[in-house]
PDB file of C-alpha atoms in Angstrom:
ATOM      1  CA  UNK A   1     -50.217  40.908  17.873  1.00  0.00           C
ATOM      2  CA  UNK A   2     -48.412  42.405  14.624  1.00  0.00           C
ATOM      3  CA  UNK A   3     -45.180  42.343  16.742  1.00  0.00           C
ATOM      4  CA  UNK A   4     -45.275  39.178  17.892  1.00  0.00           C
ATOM      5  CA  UNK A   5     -46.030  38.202  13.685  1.00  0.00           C
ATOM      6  CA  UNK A   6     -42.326  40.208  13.227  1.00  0.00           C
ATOM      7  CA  UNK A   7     -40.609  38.915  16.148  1.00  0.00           C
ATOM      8  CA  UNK A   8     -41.600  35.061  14.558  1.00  0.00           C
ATOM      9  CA  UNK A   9     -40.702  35.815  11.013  1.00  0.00           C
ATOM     10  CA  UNK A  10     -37.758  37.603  12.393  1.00  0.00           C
ATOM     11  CA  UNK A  11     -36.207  34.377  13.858  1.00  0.00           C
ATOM     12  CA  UNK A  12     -37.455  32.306  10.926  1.00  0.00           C
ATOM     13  CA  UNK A  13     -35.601  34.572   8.924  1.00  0.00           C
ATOM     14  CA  UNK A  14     -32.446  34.140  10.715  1.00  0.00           C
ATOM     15  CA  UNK A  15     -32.625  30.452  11.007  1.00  0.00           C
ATOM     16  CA  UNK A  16     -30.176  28.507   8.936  1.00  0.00           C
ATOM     17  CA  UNK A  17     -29.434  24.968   8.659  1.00  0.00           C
ATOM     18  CA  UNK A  18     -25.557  23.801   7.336  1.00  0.00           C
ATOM     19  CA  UNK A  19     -27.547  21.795   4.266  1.00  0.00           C
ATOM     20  CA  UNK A  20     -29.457  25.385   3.694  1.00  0.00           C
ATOM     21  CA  UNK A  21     -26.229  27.695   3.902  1.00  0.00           C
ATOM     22  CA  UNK A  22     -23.991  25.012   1.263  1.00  0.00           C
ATOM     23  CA  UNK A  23     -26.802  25.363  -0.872  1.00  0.00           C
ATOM     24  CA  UNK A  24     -26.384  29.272  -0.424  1.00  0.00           C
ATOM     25  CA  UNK A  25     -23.322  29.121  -2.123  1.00  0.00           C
ATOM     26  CA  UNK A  26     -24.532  27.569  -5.601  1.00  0.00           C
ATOM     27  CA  UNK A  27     -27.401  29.762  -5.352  1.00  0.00           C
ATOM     28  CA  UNK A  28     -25.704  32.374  -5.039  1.00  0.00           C
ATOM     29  CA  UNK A  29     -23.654  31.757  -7.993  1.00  0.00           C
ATOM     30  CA  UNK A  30     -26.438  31.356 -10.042  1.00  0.00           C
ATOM     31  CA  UNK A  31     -28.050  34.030  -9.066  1.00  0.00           C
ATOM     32  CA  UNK A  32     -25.383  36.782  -9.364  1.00  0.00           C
ATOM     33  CA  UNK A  33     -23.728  38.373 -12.555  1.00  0.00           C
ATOM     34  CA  UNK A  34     -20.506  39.549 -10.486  1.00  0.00           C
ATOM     35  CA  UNK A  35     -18.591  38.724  -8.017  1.00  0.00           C
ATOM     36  CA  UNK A  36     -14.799  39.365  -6.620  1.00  0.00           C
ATOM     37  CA  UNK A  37     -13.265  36.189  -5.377  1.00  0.00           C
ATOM     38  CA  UNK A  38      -9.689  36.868  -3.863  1.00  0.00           C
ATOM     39  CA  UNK A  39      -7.794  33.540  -2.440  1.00  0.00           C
ATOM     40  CA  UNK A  40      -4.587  33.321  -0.044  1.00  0.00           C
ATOM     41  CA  UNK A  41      -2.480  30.551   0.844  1.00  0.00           C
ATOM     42  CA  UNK A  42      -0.846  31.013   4.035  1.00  0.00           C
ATOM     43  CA  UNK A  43       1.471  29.496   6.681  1.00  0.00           C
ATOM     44  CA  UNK A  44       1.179  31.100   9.675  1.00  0.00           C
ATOM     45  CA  UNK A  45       1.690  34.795   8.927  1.00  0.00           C
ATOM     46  CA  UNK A  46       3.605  33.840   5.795  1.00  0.00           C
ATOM     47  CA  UNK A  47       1.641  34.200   2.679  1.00  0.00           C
ATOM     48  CA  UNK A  48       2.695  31.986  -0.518  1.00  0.00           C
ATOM     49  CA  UNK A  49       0.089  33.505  -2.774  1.00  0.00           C
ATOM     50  CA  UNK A  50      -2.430  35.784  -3.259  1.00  0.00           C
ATOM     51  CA  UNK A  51      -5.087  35.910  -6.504  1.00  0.00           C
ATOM     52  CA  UNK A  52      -7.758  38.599  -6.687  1.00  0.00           C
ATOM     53  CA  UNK A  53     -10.517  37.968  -9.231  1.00  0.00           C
ATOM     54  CA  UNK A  54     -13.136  39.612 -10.725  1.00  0.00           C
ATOM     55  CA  UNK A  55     -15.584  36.777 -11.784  1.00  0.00           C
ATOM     56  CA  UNK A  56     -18.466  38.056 -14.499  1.00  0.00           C
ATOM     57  CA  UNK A  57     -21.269  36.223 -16.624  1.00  0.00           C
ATOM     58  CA  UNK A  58     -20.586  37.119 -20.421  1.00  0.00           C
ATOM     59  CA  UNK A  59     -23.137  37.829 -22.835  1.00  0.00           C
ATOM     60  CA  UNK A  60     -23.931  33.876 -23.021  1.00  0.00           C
ATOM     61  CA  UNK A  61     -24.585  34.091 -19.220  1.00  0.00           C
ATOM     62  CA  UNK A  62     -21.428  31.870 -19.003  1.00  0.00           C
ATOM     63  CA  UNK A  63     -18.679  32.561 -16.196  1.00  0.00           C
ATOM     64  CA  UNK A  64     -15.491  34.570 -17.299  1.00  0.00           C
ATOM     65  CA  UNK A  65     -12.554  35.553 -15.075  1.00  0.00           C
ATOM     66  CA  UNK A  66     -10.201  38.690 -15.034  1.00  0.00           C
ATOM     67  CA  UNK A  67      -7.065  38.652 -12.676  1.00  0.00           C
ATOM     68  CA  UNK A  68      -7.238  41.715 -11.000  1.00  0.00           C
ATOM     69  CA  UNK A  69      -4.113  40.872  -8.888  1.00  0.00           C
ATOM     70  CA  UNK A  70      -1.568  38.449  -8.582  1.00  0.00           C
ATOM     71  CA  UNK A  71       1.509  38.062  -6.082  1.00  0.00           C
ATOM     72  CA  UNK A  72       3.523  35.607  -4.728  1.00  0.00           C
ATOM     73  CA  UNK A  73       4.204  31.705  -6.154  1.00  0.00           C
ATOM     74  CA  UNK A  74       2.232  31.055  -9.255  1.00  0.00           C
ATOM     75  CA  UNK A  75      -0.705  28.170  -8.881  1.00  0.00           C
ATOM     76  CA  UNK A  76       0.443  24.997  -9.854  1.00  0.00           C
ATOM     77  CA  UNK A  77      -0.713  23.703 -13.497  1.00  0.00           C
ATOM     78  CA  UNK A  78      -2.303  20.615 -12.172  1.00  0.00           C
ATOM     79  CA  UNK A  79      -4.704  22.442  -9.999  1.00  0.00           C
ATOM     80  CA  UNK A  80      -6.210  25.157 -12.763  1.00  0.00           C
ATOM     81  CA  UNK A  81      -9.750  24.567 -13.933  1.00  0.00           C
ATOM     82  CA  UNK A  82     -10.058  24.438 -17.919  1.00  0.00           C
ATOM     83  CA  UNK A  83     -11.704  27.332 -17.685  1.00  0.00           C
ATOM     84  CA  UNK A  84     -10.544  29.997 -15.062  1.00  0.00           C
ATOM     85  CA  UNK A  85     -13.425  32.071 -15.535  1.00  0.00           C
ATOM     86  CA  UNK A  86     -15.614  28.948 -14.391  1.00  0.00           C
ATOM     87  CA  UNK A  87     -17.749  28.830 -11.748  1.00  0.00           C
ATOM     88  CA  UNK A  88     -16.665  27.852  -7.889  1.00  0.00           C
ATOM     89  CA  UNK A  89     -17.374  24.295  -7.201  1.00  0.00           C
ATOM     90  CA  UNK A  90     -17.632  23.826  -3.429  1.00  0.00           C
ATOM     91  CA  UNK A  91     -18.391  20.507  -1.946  1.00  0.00           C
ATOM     92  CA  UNK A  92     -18.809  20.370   2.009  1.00  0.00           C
ATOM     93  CA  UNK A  93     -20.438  17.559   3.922  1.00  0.00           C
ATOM     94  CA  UNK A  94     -22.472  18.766   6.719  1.00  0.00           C
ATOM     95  CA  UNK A  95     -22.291  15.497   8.951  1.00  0.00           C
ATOM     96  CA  UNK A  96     -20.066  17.312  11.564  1.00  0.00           C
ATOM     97  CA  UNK A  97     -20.319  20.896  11.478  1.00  0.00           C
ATOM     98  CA  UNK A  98     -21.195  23.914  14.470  1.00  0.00           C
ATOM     99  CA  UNK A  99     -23.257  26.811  13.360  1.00  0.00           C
ATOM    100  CA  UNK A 100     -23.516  30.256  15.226  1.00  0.00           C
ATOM    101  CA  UNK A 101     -25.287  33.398  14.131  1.00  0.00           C
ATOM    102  CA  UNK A 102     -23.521  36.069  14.414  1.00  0.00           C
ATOM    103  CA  UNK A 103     -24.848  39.847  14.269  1.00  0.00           C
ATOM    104  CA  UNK A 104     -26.380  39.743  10.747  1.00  0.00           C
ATOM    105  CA  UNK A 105     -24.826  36.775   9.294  1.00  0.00           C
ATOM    106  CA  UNK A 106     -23.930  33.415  10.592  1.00  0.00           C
ATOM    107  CA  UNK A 107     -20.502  31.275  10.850  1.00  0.00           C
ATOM    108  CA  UNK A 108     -20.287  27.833   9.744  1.00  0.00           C
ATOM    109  CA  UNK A 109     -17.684  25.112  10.982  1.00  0.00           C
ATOM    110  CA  UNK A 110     -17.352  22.518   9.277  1.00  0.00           C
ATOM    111  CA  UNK A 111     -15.127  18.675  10.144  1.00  0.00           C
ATOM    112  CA  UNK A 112     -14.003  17.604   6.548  1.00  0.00           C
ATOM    113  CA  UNK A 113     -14.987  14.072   6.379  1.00  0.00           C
ATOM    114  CA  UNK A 114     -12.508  12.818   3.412  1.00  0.00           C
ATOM    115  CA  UNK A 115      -9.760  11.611   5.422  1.00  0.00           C
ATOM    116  CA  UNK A 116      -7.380  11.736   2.371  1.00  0.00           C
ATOM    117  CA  UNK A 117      -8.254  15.404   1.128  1.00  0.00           C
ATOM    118  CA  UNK A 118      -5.137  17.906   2.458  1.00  0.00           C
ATOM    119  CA  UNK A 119      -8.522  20.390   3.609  1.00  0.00           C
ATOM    120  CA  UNK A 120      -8.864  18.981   7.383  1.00  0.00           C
ATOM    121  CA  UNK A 121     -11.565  21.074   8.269  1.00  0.00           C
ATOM    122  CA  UNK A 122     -13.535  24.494   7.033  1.00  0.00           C
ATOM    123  CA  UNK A 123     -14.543  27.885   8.096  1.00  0.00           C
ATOM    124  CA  UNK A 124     -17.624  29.519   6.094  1.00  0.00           C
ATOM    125  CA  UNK A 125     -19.465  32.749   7.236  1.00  0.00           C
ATOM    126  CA  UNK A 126     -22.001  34.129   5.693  1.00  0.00           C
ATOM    127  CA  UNK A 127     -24.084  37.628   5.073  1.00  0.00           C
ATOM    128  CA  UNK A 128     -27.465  38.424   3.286  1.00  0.00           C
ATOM    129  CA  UNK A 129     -26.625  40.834   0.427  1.00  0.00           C
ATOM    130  CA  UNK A 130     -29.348  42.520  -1.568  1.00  0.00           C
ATOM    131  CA  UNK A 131     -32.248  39.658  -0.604  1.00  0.00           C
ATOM    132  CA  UNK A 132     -29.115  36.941  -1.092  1.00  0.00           C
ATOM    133  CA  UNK A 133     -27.792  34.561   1.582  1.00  0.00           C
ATOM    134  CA  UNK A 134     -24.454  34.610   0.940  1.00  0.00           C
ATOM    135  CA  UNK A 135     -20.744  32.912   1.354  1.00  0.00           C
ATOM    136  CA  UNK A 136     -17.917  36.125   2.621  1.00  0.00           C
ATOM    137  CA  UNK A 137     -15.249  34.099   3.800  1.00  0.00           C
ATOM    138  CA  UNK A 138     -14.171  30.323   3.441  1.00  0.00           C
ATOM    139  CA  UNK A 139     -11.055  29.341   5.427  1.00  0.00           C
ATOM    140  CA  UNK A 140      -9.782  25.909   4.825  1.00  0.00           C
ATOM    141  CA  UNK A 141      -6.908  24.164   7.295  1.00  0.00           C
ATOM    142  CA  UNK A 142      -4.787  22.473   5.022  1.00  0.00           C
ATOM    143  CA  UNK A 143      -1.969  19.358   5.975  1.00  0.00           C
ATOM    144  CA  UNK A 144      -0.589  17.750   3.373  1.00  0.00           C
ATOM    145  CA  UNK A 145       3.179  17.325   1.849  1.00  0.00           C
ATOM    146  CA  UNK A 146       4.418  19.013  -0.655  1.00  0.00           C
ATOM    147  CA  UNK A 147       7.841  17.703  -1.811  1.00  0.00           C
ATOM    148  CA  UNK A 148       7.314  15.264   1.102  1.00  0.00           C
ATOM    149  CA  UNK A 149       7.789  17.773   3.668  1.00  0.00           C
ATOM    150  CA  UNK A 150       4.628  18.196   5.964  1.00  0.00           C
ATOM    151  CA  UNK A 151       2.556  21.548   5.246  1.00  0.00           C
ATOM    152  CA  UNK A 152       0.100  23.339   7.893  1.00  0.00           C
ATOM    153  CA  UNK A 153      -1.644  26.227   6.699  1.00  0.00           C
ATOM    154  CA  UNK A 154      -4.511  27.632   5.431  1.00  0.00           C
ATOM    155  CA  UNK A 155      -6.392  28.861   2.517  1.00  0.00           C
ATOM    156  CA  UNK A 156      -8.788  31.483   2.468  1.00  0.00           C
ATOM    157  CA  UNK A 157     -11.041  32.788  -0.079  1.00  0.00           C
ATOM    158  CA  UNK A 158     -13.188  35.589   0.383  1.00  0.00           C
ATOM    159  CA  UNK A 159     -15.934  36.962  -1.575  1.00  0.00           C
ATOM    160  CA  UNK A 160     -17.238  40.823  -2.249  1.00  0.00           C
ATOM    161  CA  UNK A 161     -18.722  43.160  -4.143  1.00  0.00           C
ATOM    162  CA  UNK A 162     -21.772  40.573  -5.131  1.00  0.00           C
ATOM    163  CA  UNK A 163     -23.953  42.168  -8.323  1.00  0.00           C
ATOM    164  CA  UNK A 164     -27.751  40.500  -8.011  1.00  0.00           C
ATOM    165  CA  UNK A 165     -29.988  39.761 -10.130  1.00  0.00           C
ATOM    166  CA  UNK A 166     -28.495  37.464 -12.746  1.00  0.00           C
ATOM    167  CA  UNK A 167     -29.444  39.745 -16.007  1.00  0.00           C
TER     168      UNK A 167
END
C-alpha cells in the first residue's frame, strides 16, 4: 500500500502544466536571493555577445546586478532596463506549447504568439533546485532586421548557481 502512496505522489510530483512552469519562473525570482544569469546572442555558431551576471537582493531585498563577464558587441542602449540589477521579466503565452519531462526536469516549447515580436518561438527547461521548480535554460529563435538586413539566430539565457530561501 505505502508504495503505491509514493509511486502516486511521485507522478504528482513530476506533473507540470506550461501555466504552472511560467509561473515557476517569477516564483522563483521571488523566492531566491542569488542567482547567475549569463545571456548569448548567436548566429549559427557565431556568437555576437556574451553577458554573465551575478544577480543579488540588497539589504532592501531589492534586485542588484554585477557583470561578471562581458565579450563581444555591447547591448544596445534602447534595450537596457533602468535598472540592470532588476528583476527578469518573462512573458510567454502558453496557447501553443509541447511539454516533455525529461530525467529530473522537464522541457518546455513554446510557439510565440505575437506575430510582430523578432522571438518566433521559445525553448525553456527546467530543474527542481533545493525544493524550487526552476527555469536552467531559455532559448529564444529570433528573425528580425537589423539595419534592414534579415537576422536568424538565437538567444539564450541560462540560469545557475540559484541561493534559496529569500533571507
Amino acid at each position: 500500500m505505502s508504495f503505491l502512496v509514493l509511486l502516486v505522489l511521485g507522478q504528482g510530483f513530476a506533473q507540470q502544466s506550461c501555466e504552472a512552469l511560467v509561473a515557476s519562473i517569477d516564483s522563483a525570482f521571488a523566492e531566491a536571493s542569488e542567482v547567475i544569469m549569463s545571456t548569448q546572442i548567436m548566429q549559427g555558431q557565431l556568437e555576437y555577445a556574451f553577458s554573465k551576471i551575478r544577480l543579488y537582493r540588497d539589504e532592501a531585498g531589492e534586485w542588484q546586478g554585477e557583470e561578471l563577464e562581458h565579450r563581444g558587441l555591447p547591448r544596445p542602449p534602447e534595450t537596457r532596463d533602468e535598472d540592470e540589477g532588476a528583476e527578469p521579466n518573462f512573458k510567454f503565452n502558453c496557447a501553443v506549447h509541447n511539454l516533455v519531462s525529461v530525467g529530473s526536469g522537464w522541457q518546455l516549447a513554446i510557439e510565440e504568439q505575437d506575430k510582430e515580436f523578432p522571438i518566433k518561438a521559445w525553448a525553456l527547461s527546467f530543474t527542481r533546485e533545493q525544493g524550487q521548480v526552476v527555469p536552467t535554460e531559455i532559448n529564444g529563435q529570433i528573425e528580425t532586421k537589423i539595419l534592414l538586413i534579415p537576422f536568424r539566430g538565437m538567444v539564450l539565457t541560462s540560469f545557475s548557481d540559484w541561493v534559496f530561501p529569500r533571507n
